[in-house]
Short mmCIF file of C-alpha atoms in Angstrom, two decimals:
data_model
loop_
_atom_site.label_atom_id
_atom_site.label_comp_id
_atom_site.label_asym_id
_atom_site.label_seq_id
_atom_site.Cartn_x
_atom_site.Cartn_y
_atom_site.Cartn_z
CA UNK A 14 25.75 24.03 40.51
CA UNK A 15 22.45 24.60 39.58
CA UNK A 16 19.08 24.45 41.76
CA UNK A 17 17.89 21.21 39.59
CA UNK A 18 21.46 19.83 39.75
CA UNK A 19 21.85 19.76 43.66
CA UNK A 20 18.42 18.19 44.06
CA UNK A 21 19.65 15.40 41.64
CA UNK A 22 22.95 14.44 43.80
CA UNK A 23 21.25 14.96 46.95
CA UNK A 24 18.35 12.07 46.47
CA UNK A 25 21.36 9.87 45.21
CA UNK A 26 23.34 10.41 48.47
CA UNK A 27 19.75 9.53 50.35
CA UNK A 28 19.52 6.50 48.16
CA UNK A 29 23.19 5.26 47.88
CA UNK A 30 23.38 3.91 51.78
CA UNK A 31 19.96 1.24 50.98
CA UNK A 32 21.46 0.36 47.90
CA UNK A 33 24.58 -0.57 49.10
CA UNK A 34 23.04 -2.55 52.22
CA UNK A 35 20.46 -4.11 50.57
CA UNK A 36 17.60 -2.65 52.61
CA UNK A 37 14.75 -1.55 50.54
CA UNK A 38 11.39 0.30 51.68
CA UNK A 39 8.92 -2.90 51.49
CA UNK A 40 11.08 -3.98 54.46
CA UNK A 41 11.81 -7.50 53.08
CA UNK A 42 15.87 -7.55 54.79
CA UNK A 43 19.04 -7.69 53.32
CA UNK A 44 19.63 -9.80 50.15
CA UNK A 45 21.33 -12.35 52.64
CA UNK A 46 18.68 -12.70 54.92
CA UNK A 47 16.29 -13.37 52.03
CA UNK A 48 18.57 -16.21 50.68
CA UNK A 49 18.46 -17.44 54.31
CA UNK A 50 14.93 -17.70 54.43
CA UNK A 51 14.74 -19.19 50.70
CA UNK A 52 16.53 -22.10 52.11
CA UNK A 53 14.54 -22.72 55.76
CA UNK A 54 11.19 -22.69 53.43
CA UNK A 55 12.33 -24.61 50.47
CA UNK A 56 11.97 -28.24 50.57
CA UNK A 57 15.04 -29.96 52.39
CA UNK A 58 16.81 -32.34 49.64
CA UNK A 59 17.72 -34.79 52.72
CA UNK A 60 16.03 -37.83 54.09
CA UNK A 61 12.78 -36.29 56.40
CA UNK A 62 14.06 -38.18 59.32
CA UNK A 63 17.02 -38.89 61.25
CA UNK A 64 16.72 -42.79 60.45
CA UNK A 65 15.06 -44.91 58.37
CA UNK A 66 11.16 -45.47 58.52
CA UNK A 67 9.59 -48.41 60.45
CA UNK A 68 8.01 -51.05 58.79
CA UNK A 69 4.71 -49.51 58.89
CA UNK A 70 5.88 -46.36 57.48
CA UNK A 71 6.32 -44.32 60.44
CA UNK A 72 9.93 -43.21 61.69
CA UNK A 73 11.12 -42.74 65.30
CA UNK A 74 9.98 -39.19 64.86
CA UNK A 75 7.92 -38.29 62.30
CA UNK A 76 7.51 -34.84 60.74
CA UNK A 77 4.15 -33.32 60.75
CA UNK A 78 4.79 -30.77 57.75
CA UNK A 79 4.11 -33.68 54.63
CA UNK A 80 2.91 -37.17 53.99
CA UNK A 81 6.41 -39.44 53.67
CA UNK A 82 9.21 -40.46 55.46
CA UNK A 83 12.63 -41.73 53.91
CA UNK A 84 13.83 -44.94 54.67
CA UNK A 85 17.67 -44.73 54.57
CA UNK A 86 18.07 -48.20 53.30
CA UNK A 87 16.92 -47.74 49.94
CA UNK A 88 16.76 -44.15 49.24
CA UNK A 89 13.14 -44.15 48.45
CA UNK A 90 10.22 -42.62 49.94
CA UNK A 91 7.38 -44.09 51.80
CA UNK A 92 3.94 -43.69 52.56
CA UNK A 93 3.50 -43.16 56.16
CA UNK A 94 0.95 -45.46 57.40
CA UNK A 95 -1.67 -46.17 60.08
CA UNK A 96 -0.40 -48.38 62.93
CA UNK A 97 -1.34 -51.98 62.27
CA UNK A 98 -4.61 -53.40 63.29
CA UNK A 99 -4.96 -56.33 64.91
CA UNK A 100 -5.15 -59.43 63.07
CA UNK A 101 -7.64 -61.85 63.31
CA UNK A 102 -6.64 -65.05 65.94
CA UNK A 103 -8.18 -68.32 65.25
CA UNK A 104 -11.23 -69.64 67.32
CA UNK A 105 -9.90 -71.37 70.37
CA UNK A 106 -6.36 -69.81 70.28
CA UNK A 107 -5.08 -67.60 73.12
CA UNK A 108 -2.09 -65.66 71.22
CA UNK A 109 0.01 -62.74 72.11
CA UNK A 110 2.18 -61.45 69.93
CA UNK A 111 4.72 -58.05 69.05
CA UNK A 112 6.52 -56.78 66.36
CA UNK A 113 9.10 -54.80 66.82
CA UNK A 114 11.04 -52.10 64.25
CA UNK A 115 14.34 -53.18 64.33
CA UNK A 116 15.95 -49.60 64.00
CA UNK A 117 13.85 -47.89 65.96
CA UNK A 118 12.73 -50.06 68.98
CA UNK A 119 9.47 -48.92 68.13
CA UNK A 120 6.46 -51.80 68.69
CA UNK A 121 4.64 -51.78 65.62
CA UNK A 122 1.68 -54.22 66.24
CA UNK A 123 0.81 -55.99 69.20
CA UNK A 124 -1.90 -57.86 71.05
CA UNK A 125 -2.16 -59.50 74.24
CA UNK A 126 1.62 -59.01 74.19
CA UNK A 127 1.85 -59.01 78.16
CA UNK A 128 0.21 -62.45 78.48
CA UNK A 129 2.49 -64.97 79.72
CA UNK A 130 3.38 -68.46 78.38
CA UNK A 131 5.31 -71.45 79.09
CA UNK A 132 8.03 -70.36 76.97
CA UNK A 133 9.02 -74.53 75.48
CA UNK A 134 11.77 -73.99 73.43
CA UNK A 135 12.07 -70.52 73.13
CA UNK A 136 13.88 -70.37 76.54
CA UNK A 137 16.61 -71.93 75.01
CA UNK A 138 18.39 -68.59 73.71
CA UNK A 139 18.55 -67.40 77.19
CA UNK A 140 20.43 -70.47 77.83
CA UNK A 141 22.35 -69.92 75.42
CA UNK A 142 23.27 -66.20 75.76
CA UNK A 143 23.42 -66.88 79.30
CA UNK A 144 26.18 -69.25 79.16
CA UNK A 145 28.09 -67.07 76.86
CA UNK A 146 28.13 -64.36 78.55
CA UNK A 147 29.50 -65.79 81.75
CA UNK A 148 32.40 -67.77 79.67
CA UNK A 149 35.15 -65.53 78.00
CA UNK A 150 37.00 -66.77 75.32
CA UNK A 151 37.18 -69.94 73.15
CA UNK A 152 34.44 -72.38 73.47
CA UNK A 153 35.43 -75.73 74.46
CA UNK A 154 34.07 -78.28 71.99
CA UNK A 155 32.42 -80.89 74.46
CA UNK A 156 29.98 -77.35 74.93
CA UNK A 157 30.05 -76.23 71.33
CA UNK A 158 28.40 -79.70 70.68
CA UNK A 159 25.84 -78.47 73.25
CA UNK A 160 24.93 -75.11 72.13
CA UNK A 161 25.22 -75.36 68.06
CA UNK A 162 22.41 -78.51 68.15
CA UNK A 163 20.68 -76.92 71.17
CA UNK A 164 20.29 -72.97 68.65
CA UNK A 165 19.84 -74.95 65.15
CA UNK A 166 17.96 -77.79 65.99
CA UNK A 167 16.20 -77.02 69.38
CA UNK A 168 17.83 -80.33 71.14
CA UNK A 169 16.20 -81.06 74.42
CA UNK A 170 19.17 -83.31 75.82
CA UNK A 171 21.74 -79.89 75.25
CA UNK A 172 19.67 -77.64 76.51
CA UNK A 173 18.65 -79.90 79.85
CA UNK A 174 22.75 -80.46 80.13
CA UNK A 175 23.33 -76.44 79.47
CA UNK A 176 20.31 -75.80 82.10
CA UNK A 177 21.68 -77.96 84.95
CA UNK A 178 25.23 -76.40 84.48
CA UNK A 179 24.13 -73.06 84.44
CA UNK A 180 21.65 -73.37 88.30
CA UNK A 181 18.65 -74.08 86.40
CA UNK A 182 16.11 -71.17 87.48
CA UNK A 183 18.99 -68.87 88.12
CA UNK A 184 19.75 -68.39 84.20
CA UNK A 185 16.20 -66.93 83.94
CA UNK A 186 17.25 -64.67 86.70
CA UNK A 187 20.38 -63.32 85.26
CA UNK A 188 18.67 -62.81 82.25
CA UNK A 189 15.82 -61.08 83.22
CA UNK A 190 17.98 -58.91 85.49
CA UNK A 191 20.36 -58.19 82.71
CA UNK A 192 17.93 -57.38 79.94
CA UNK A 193 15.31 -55.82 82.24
CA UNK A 194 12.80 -58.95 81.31
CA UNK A 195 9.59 -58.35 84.02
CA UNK A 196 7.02 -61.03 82.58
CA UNK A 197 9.80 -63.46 82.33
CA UNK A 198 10.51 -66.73 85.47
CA UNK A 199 11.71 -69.50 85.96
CA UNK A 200 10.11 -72.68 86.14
CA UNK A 201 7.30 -73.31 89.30
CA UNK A 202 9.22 -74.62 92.73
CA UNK A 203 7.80 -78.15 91.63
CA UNK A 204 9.70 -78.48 88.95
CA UNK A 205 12.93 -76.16 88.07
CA UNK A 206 14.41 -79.36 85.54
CA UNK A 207 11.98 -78.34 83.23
CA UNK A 208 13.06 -75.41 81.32
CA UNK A 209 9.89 -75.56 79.06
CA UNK A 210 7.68 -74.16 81.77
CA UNK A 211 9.72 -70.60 81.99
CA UNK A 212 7.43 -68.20 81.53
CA UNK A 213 7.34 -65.48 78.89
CA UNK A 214 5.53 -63.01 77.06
CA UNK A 215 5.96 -61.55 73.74
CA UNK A 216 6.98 -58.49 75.06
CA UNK A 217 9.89 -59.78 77.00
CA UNK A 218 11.22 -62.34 74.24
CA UNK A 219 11.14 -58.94 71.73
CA UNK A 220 12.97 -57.58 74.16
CA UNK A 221 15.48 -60.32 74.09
CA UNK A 222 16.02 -60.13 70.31
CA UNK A 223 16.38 -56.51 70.73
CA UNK A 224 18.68 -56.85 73.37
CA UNK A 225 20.97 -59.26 71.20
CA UNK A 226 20.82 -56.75 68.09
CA UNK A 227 21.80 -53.44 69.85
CA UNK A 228 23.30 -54.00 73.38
CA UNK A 229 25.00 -57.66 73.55
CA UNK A 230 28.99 -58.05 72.65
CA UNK A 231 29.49 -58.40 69.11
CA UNK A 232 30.58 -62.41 69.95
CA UNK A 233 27.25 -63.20 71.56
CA UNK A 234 24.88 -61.61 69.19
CA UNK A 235 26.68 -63.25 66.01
CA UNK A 236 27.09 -66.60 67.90
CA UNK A 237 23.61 -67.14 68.68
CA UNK A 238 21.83 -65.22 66.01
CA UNK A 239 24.48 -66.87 63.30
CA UNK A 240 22.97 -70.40 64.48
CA UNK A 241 19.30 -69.16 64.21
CA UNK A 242 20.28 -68.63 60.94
CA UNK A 243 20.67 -72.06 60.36
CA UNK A 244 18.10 -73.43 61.96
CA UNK A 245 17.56 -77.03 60.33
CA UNK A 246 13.95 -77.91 59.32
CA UNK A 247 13.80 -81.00 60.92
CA UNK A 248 14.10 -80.53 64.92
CA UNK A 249 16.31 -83.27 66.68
CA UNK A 250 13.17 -84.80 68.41
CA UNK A 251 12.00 -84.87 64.89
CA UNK A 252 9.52 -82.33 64.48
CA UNK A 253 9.41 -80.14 61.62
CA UNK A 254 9.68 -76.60 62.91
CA UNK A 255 9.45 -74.47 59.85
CA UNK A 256 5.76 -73.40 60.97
CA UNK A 257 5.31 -69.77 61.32
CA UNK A 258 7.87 -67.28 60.47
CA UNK A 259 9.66 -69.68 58.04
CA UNK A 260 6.51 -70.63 55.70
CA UNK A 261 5.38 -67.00 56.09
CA UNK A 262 7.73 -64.76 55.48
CA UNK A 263 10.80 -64.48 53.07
CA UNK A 264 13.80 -64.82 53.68
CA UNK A 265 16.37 -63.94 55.47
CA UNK A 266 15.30 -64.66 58.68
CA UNK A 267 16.50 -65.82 62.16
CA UNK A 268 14.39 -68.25 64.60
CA UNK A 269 13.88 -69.59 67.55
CA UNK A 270 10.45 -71.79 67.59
CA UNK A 271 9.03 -73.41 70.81
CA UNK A 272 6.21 -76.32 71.26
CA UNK A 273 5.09 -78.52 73.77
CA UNK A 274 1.86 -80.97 74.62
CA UNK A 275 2.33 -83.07 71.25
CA UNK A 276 3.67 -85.72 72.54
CA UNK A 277 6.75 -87.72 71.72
CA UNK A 278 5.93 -88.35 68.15
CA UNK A 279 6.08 -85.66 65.09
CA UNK A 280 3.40 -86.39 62.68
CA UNK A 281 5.56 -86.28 59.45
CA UNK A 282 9.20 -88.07 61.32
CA UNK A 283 12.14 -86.28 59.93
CA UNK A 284 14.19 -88.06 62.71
CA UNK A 285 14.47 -90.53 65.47
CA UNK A 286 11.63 -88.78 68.46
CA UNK A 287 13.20 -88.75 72.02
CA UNK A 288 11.45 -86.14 73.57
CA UNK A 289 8.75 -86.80 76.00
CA UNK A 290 5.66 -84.25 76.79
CA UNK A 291 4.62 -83.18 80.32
CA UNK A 292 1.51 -81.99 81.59
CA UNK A 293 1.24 -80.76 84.92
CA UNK A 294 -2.26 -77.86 84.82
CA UNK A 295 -2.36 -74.45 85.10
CA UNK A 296 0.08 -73.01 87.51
CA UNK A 297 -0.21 -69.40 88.98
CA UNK A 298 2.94 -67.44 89.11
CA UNK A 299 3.27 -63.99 91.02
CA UNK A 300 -0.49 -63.59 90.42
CA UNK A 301 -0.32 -64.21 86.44
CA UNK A 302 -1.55 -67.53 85.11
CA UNK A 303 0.69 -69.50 82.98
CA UNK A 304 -1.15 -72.77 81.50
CA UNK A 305 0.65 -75.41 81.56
CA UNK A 306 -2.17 -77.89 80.17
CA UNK A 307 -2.94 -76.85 76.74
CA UNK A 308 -0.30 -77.35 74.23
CA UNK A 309 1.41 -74.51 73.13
CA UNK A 310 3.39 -73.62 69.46
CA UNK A 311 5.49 -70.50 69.25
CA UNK A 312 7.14 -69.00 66.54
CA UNK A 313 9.99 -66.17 67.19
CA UNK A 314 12.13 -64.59 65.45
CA UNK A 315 14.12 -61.49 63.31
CA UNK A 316 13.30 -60.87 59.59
CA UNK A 317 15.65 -59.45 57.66
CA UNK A 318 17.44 -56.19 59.49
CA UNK A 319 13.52 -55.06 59.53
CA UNK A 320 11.53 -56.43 62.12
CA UNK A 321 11.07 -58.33 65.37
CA UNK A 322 8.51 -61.06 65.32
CA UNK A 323 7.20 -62.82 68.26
CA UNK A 324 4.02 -65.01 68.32
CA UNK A 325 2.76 -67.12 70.95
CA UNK A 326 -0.11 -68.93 71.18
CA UNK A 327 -1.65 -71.60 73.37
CA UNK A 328 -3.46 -73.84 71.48
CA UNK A 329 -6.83 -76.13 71.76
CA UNK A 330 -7.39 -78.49 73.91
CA UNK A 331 -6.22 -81.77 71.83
CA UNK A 332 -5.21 -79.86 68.82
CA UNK A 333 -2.96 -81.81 66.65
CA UNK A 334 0.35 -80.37 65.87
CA UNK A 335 -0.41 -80.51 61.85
CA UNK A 336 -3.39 -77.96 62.49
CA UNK A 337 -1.82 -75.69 64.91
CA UNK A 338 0.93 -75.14 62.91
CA UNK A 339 -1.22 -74.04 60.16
CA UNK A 340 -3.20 -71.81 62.58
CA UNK A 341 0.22 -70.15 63.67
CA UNK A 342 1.40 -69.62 60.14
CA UNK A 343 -1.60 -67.76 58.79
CA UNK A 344 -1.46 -65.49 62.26
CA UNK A 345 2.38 -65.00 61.19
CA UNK A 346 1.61 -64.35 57.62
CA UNK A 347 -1.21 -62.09 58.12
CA UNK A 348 0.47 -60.21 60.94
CA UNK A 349 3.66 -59.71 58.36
CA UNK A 350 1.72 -58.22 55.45
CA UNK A 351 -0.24 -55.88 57.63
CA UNK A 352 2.91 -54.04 58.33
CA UNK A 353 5.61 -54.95 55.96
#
């Protein structure tokens, strides 16, 4: 072998061993580790978050490396957007309200949602998921005529029946225990027949829907959200209670409305009025006011399998029912479209 010829096979032997590994001299790895880090820097063709974005456009967890989240529902990508401002409240209107993103648990607008309220008729699904939860089983039908009116068409005479049966005050204390409620009690000493006066805040009663969604048996949560469902325009002290969330938002929705200090007779009678209205002041309870005086129209509910909506509001002095019920429905409206 030649001088020439032995120079030749030895710089192939030098060069075979990098060739066959893959390691070259500008130090860039093996062609496996380069496919590896192709894939951790190319764009992941999966949804940018573990679940679907909130209603606002933000997801439980948001990546900071681009501009959109996926919402699982529909495949398509979102905007993310700013968290919701407040919405403008009415002269003369105390309101607190929350909304809530379904999948998440994540509030996604709120104001003054700690304020308490007499809670009127929304008390009446802790009544009701109160009483289911302590009876196993079929329900009778003397107490399925109870609950069904009491869900559908807020009836005053079921829910005082359902209230007595179940120690009054103490429901609100199960409930609150159960659900971990802390702005949420019963009634004042003075007078624990009247369920209305519970007090609540938007935080707690979004805590209540969520509670029914994600944690309550299957039986309770389709019960009493199945009759929210249906919740009849016309009340059964003849009221129309398709203010707020109803003539707001689309459908489909569940609700639970609540009013009081209107007195005994709707403006527009869908049917025969037997409710009377109560005014007993402003009562302090563990330190935190709750007025009982001014009349008070709540609208509460779950939209869709989106959002939580809760808003309540204590109204003028002397307000009509026609005018608050306008009032509430713009707040609901508004508050929807600034973070649908």
């Amino acid at each position: 072998m030649t001088r020439s010829r032995t120079a030749a096979v030895l710089t192939v032997a030098a060069v075979l061993p990098a060739l066959l590994t893959g390691c070259a001299a500008d130090g860039r790895g093996t062609a496996s580790d380069r496919t590896t880090a192709a894939r951790a820097t190319a764009p992941s063709s999966g949804p940018a978050s573990s679940g679907p974005a909130g209603p606002a456009g933000h997801s439980a967890a948001a990546g900071a490396s681009g501009p959109e989240t996926r919402d699982a529902s529909d495949g398509a990508a979102r905007p993310v957007r700013s968290p919701a401002k407040p919405v403008r409240v009415p002269a003369g209107v105390t309101a607190g309200y929350a909304v809530v993103d379904v999948t998440t648990g994540r509030t996604v607008a709120q104001r003054q949602a700690h304020h308490r309220f007499r809670s009127a008729s929304v008390v009446k699904i802790l009544i009701a998921t109160d009483y289911l939860e302590r009876h196993r089983g079929t329900i009778p039908a003397a107490d399925m005529a109870l609950l069904t009116p009491m869900l559908r068409g807020s009836d005053d005479d079921a829910a005082t029946a359902l209230w007595r049966r179940g120690g009054q005050g103490e429901i609100v204390r199960r409930m609150a225990r159960r659900i971990g409620l802390t702005e949420t009690s019963p009634p004042p000493a003075a007078k624990p027949g009247f369920w209305g006066y519970t007090a609540i805040s938007a935080a707690d009663i979004a805590l209540v829907y969520r509670y029914l969604l994600r944690r309550a048996e299957p039986r309770v949560r389709d019960f009493v959200l199945g009759n929210l469902r249906k919740a009849s325009q016309c009340a059964r002290d003849g009221f129309d209670q398709f203010f707020g969330i109803p003539r707001a938002v689309p459908r489909p929705w569940a609700i639970k409305q609540g009013w009081s200090g209107y007195g005994a007779v709707p403006p527009v009678k869908c049917t025969r009025a037997k409710a009377a209205s109560y005014r007993i002041g402003a009562v302090t309870i563990s330190g935190n006011p709750v007025d009982f005086g001014r009349p008070v129209l709540h609208t509460t509910g779950v939209i869709g399998d989106r959002l939580i909506m809760v808003v309540l509001t204590l109204q003028p002095s002397g307000a009509s029912f026609t005018q608050s019920a306008e009032r509430v429905t713009k707040l609901a409206r508004d508050l929807y479209l600034s973070v649908a």
